[in-house]
Every structure is written in structure tokens, then in C-alpha cells.
mmCIF file of N, CA, C and O and ligand atoms in Angstrom:
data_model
loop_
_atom_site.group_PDB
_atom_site.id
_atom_site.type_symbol
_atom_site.label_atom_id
_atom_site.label_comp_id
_atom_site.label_asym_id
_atom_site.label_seq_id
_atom_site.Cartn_x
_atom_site.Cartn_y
_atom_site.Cartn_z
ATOM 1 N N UNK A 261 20.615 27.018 -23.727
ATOM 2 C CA UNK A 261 21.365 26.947 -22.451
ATOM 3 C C UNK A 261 20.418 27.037 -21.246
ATOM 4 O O UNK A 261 20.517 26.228 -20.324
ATOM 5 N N UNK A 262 19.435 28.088 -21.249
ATOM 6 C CA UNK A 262 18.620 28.277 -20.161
ATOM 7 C C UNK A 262 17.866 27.088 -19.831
ATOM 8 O O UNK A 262 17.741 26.514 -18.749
ATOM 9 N N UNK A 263 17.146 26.700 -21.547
ATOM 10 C CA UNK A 263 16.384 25.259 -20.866
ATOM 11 C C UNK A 263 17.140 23.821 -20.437
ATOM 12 O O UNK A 263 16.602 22.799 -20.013
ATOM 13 N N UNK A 264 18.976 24.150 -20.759
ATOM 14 C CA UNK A 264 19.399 22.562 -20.245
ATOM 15 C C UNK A 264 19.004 22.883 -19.096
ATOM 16 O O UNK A 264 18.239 22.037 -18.634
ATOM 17 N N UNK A 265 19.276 24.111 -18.151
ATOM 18 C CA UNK A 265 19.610 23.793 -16.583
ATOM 19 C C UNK A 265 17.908 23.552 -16.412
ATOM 20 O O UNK A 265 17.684 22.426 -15.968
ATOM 21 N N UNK A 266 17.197 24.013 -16.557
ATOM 22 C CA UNK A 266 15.686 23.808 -16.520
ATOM 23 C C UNK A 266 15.446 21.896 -15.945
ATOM 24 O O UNK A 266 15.121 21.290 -14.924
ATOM 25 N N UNK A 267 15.818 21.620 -17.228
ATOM 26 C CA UNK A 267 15.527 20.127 -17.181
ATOM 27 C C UNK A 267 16.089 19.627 -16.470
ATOM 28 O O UNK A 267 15.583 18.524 -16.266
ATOM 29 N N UNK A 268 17.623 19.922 -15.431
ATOM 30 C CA UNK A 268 18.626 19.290 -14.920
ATOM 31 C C UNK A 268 17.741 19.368 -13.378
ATOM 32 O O UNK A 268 17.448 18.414 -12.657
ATOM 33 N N UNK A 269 17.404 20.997 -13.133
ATOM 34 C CA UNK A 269 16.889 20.837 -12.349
ATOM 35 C C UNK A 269 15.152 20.130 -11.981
ATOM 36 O O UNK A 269 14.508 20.125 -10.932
ATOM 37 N N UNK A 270 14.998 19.873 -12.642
ATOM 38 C CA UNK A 270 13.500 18.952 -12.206
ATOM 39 C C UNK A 270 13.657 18.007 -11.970
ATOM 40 O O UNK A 270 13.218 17.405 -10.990
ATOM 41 N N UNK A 271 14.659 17.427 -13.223
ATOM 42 C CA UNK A 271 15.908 15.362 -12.667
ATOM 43 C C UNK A 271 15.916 15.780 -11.218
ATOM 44 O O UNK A 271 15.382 14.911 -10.529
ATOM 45 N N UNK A 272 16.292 16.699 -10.603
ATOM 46 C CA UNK A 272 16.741 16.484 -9.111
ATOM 47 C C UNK A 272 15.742 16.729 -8.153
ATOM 48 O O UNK A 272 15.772 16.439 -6.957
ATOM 49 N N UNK A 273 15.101 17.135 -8.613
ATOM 50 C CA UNK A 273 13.521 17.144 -7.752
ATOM 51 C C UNK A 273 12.978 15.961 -7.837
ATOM 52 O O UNK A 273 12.678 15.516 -6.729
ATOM 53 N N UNK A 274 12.715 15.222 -8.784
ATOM 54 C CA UNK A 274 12.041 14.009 -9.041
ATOM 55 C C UNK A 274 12.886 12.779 -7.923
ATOM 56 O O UNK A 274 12.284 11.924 -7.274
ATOM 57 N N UNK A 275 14.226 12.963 -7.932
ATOM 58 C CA UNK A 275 14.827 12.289 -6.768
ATOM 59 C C UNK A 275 14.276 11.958 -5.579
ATOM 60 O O UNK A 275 13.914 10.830 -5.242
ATOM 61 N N UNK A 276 14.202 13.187 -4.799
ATOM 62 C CA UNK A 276 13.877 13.583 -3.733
ATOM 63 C C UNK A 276 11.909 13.070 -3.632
ATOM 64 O O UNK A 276 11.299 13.410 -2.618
ATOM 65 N N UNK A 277 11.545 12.690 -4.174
ATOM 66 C CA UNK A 277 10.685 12.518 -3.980
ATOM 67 C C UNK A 277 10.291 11.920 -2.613
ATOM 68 O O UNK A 277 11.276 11.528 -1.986
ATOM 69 N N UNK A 278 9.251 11.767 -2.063
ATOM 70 C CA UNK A 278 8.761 11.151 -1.049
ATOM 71 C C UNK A 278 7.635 9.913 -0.750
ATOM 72 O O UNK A 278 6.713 9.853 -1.563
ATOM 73 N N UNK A 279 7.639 9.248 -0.007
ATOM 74 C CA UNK A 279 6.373 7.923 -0.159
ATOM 75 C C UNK A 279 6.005 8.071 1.059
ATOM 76 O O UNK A 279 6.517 7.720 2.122
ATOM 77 N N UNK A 280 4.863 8.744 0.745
ATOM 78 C CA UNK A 280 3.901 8.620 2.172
ATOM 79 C C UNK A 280 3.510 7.754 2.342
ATOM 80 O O UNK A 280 3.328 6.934 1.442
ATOM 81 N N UNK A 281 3.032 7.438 4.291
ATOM 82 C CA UNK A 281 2.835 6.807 4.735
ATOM 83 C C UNK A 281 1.241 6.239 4.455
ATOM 84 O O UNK A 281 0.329 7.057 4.585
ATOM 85 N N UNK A 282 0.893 4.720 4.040
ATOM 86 C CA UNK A 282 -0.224 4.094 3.837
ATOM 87 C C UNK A 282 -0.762 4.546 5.211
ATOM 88 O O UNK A 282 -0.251 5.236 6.093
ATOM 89 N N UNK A 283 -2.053 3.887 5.098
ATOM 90 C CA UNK A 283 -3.054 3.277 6.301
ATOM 91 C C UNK A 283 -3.966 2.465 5.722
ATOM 92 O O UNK A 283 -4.645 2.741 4.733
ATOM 93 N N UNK A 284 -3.977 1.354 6.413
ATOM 94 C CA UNK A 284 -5.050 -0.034 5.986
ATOM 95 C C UNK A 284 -6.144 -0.111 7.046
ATOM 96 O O UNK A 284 -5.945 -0.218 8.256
ATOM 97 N N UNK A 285 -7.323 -0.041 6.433
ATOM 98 C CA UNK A 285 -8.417 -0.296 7.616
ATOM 99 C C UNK A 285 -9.033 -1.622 7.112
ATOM 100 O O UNK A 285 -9.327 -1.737 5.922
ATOM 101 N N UNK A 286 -9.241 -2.662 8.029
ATOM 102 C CA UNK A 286 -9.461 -3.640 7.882
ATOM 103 C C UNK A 286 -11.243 -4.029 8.658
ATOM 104 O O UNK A 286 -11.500 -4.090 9.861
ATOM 105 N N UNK A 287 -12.146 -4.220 7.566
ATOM 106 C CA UNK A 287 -13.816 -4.177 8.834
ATOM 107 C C UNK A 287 -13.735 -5.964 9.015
ATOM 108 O O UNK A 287 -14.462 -6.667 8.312
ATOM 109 N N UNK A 288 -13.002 -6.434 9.790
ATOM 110 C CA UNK A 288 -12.903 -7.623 10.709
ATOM 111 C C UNK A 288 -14.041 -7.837 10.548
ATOM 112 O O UNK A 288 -13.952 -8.977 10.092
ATOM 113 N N UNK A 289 -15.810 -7.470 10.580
ATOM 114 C CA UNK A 289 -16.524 -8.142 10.918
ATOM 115 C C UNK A 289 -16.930 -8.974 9.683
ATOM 116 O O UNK A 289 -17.588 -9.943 10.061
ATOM 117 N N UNK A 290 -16.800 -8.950 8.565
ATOM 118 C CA UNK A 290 -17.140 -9.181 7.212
ATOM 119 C C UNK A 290 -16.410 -9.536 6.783
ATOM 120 O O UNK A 290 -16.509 -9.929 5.620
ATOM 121 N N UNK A 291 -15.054 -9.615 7.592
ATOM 122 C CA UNK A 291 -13.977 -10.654 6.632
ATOM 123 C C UNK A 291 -14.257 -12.333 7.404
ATOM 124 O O UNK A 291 -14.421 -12.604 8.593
ATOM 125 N N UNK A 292 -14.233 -13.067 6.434
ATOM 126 C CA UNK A 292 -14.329 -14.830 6.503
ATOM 127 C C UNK A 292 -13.241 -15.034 6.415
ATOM 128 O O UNK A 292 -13.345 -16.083 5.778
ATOM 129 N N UNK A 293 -11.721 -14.838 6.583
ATOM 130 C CA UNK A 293 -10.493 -15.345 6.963
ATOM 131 C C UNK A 293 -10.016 -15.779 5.663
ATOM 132 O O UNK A 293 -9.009 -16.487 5.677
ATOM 133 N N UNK A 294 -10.633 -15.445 4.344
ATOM 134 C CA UNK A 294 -10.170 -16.806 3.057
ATOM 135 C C UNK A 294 -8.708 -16.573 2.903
ATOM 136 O O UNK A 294 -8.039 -17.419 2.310
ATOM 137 N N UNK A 295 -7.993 -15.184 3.526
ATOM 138 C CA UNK A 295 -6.246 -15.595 2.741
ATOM 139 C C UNK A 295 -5.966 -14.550 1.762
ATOM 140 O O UNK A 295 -4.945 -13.862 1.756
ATOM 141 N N UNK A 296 -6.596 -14.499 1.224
ATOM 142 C CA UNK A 296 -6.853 -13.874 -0.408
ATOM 143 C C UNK A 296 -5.618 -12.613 -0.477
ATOM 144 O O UNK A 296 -4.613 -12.479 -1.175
ATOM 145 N N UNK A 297 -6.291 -11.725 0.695
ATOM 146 C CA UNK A 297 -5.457 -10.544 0.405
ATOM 147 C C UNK A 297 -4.128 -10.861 1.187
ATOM 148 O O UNK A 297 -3.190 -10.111 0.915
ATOM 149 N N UNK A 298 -3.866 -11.970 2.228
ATOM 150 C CA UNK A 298 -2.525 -12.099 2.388
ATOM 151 C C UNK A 298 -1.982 -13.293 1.328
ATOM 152 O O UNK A 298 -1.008 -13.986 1.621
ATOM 153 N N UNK A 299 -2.346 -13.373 0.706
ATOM 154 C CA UNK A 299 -1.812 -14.537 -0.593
ATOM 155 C C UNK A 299 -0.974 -13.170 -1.225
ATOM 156 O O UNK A 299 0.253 -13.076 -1.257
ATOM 157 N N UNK A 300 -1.608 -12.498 -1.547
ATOM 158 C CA UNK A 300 -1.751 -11.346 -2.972
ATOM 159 C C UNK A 300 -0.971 -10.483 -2.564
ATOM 160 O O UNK A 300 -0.481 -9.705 -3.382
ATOM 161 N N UNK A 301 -0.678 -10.397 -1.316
ATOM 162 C CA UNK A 301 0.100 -8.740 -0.891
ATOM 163 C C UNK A 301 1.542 -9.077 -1.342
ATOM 164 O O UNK A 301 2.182 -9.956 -0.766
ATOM 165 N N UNK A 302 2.019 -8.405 -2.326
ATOM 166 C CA UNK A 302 3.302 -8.521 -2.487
ATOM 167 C C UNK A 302 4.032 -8.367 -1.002
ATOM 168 O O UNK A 302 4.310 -9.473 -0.538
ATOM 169 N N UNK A 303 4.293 -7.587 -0.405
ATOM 170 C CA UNK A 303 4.917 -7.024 0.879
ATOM 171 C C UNK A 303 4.183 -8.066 2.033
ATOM 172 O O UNK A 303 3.915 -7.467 3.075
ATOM 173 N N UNK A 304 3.849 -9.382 2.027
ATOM 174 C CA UNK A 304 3.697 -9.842 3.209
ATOM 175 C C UNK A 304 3.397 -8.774 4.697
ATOM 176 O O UNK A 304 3.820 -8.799 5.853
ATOM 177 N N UNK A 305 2.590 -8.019 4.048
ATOM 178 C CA UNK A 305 2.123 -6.951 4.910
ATOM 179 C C UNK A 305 0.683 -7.775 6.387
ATOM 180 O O UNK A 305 0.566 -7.627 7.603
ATOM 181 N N UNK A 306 -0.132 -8.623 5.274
ATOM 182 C CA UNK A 306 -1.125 -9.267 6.236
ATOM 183 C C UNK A 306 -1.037 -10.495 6.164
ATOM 184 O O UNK A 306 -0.439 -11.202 5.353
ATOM 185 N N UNK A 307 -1.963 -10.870 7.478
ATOM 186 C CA UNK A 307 -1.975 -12.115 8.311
ATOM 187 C C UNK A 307 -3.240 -12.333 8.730
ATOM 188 O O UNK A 307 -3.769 -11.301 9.144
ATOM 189 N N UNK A 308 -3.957 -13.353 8.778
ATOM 190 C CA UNK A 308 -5.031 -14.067 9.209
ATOM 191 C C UNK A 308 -4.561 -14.528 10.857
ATOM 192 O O UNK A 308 -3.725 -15.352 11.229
ATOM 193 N N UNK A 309 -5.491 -13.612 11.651
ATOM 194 C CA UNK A 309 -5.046 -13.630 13.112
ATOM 195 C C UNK A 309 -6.523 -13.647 14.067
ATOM 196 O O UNK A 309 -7.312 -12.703 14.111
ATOM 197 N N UNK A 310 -6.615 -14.420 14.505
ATOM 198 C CA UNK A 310 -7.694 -14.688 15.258
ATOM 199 C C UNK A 310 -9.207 -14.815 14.094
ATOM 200 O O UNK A 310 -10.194 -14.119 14.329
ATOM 201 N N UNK A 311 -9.179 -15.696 12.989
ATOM 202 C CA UNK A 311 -10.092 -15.797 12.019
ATOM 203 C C UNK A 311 -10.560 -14.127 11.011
ATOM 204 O O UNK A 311 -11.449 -13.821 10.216
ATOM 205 N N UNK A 312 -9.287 -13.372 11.683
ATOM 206 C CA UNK A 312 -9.582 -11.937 10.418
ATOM 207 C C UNK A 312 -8.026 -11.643 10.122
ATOM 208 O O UNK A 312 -6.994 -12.014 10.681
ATOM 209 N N UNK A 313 -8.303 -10.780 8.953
ATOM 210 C CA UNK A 313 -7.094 -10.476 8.435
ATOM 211 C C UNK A 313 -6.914 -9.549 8.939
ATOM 212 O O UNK A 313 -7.837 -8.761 9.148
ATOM 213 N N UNK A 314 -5.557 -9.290 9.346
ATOM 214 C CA UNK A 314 -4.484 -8.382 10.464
ATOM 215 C C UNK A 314 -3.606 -7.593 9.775
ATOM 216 O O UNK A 314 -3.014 -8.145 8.848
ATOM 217 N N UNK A 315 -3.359 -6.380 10.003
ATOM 218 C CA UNK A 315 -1.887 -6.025 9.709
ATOM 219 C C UNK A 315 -0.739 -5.923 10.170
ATOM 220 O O UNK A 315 -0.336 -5.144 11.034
ATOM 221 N N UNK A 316 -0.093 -6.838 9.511
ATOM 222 C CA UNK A 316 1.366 -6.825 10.349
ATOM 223 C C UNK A 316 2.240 -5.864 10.778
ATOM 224 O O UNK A 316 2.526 -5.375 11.871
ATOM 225 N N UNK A 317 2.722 -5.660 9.226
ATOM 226 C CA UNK A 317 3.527 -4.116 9.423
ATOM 227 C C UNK A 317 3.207 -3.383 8.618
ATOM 228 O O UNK A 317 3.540 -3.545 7.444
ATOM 229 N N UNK A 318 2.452 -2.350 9.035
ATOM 230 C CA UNK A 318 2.163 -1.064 7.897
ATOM 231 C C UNK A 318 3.318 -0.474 7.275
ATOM 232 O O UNK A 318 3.081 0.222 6.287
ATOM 233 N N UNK A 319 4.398 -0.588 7.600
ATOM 234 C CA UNK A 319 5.541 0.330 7.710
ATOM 235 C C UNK A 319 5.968 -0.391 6.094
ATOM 236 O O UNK A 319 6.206 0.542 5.326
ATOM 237 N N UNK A 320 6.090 -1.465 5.542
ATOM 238 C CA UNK A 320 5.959 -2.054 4.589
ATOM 239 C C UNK A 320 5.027 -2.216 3.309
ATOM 240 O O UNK A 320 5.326 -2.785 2.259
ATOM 241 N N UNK A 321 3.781 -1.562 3.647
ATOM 242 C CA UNK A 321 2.671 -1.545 2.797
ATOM 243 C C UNK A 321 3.183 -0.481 1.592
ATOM 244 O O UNK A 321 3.888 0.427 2.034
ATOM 245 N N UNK A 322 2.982 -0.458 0.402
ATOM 246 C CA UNK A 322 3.424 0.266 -0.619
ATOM 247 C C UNK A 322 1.923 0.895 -1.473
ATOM 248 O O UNK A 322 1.969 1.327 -2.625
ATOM 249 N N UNK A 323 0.743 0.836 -0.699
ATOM 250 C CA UNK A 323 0.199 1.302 -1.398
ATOM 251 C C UNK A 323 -0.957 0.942 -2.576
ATOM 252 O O UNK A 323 -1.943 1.607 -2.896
ATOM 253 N N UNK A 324 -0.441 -0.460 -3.151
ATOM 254 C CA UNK A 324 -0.615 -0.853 -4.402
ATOM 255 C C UNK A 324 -2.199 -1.363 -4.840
ATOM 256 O O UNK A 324 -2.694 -1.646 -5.931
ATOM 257 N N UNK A 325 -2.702 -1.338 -3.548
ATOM 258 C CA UNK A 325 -4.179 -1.507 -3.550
ATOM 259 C C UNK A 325 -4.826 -3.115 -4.164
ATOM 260 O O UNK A 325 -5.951 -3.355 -4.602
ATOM 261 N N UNK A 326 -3.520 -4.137 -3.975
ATOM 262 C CA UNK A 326 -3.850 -5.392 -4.654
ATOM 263 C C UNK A 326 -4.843 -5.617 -3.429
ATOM 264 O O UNK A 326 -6.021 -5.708 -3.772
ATOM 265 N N UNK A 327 -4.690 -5.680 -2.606
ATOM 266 C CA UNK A 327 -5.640 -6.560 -1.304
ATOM 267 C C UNK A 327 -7.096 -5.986 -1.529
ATOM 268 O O UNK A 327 -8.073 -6.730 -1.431
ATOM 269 N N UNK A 328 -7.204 -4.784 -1.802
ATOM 270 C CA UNK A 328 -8.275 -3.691 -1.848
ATOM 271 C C UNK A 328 -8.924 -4.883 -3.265
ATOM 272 O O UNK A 328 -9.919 -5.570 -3.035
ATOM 273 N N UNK A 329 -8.434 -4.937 -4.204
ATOM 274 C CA UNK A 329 -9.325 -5.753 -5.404
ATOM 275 C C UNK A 329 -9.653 -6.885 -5.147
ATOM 276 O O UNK A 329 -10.821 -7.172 -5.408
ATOM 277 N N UNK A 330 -8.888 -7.805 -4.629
ATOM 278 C CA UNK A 330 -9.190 -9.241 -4.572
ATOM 279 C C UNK A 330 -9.930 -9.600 -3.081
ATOM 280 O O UNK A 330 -10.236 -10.750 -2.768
ATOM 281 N N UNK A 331 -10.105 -8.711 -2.436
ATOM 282 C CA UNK A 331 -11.166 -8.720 -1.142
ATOM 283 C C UNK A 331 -12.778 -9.481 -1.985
ATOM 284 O O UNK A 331 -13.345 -8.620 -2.657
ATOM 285 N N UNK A 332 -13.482 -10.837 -2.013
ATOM 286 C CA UNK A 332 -14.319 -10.594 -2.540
ATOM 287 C C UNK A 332 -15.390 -9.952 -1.440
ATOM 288 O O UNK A 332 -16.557 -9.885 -1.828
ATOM 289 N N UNK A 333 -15.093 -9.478 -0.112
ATOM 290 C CA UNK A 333 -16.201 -8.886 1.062
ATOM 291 C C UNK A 333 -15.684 -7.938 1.005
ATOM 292 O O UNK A 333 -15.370 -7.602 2.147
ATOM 293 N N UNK A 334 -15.391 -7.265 0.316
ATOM 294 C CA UNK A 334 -14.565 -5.519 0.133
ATOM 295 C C UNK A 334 -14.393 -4.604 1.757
ATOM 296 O O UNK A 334 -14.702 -3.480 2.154
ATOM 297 N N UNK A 335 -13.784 -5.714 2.296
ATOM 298 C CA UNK A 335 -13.648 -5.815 4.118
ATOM 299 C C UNK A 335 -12.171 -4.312 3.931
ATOM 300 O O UNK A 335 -12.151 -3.370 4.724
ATOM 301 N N UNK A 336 -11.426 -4.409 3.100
ATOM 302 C CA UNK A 336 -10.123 -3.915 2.880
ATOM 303 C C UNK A 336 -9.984 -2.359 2.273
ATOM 304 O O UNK A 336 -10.048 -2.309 1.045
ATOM 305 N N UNK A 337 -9.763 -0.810 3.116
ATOM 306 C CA UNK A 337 -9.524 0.297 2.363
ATOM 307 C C UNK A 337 -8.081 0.438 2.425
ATOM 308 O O UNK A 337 -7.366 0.202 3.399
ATOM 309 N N UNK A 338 -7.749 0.831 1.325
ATOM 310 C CA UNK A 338 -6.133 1.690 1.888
ATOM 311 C C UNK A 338 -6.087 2.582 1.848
ATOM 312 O O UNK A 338 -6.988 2.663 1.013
ATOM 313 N N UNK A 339 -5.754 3.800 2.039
ATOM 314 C CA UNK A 339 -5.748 5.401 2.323
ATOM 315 C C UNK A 339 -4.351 5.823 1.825
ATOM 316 O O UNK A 339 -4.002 7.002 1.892
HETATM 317 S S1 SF4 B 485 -1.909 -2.086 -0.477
HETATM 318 FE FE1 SF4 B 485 -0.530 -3.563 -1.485
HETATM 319 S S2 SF4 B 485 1.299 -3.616 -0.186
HETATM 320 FE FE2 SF4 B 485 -0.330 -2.669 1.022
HETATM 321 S S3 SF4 B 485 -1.277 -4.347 2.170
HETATM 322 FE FE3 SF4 B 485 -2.443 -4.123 0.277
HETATM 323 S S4 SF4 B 485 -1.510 -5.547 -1.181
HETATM 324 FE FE4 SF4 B 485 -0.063 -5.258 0.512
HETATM 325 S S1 SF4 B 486 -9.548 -11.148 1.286
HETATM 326 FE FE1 SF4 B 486 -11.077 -10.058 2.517
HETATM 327 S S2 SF4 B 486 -12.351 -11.688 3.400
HETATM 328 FE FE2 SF4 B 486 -10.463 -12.653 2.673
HETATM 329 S S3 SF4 B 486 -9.098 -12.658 4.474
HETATM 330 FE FE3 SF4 B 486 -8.674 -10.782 3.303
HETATM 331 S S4 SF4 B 486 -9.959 -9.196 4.262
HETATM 332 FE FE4 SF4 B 486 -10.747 -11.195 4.883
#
């Protein structure tokens, strides 16, 4: 009995979970514009804007660190 409620209560913690907020730093000077990481971003997060890649909306970024791999000028951190 003691350990059902145990387990019931952690299900409801795991709910509540939270998704912090990304941050993308982008070193513009070393990016060559190829696309790559706005091809790849699931979340249409970046954009090629004035010959560098931009971020649109951070507020959308999930994290997933695809742009971070396929950078071949490893121009791309996410935090
Ligand atoms: S971390 Fe993922 S979601 Fe965020 S910008 Fe990069 S590819 Fe897009
Ligand atoms: S993949 Fe890298 S070099 Fe290519 S546009 Fe994106 S940041 Fe720039």
C-alpha cells in the first residue's frame, strides 16, 4: 500500500516538469551562409540573414542540438 502511493506520486511530478529556456549563440564571422543548420532545424528556428545564420525565434528552439552537429564551421552553441 505504502509503495502504490509512492509511485502515484512521482507520475505527478514527472508531469509538471519544466523546459527551460535555450540560448543559441551564433559566431557570424565563420559562418559561410550554406543553410545547413536552417535546413536541419526541425523548429524553423533559423534563417540566413544578411549572408549569416540568424535566429528567428528562440522561443521555439527545443534544444535538440541538430544545428550544433551539422555546422561544418562549428559557428553554432546551444546552451
Ligand atoms: S537546437 Fe534544435 S531546435 Fe534549436 S535551433 Fe538548433 S536545430 Fe533548431
Ligand atoms: S551550418 Fe554553420 S556555416 Fe552553415 S549557415 Fe549554419 S551557422 Fe552558417
Amino acid at each position: 500500500m505504502g509503495l502504490g502511493s509512492l509511485f502515484k506520486r512521482k507520475k505527478k511530478e514527472k508531469k509538471e516538469e519544466v523546459v527551460e529556456d535555450c540560448h543559441i549563440e551564433i559566431n557570424t564571422d565563420e559562418c559561410d551562409a550554406c543553410e545547413k543548420c536552417a535546413t536541419a532545424c526541425p523548429n524553423n528556428v533559423l534563417i540566413i540573414v544578411d549572408d549569416a545564420s540568424t535566429v528567428r525565434d528562440p522561443q521555439v528552439c527545443k534544444s535538440c542540438r541538430v544545428c550544433m552537429a551539422i555546422c561544418p564551421n562549428d559557428c553554432i552553441t546551444v546552451s
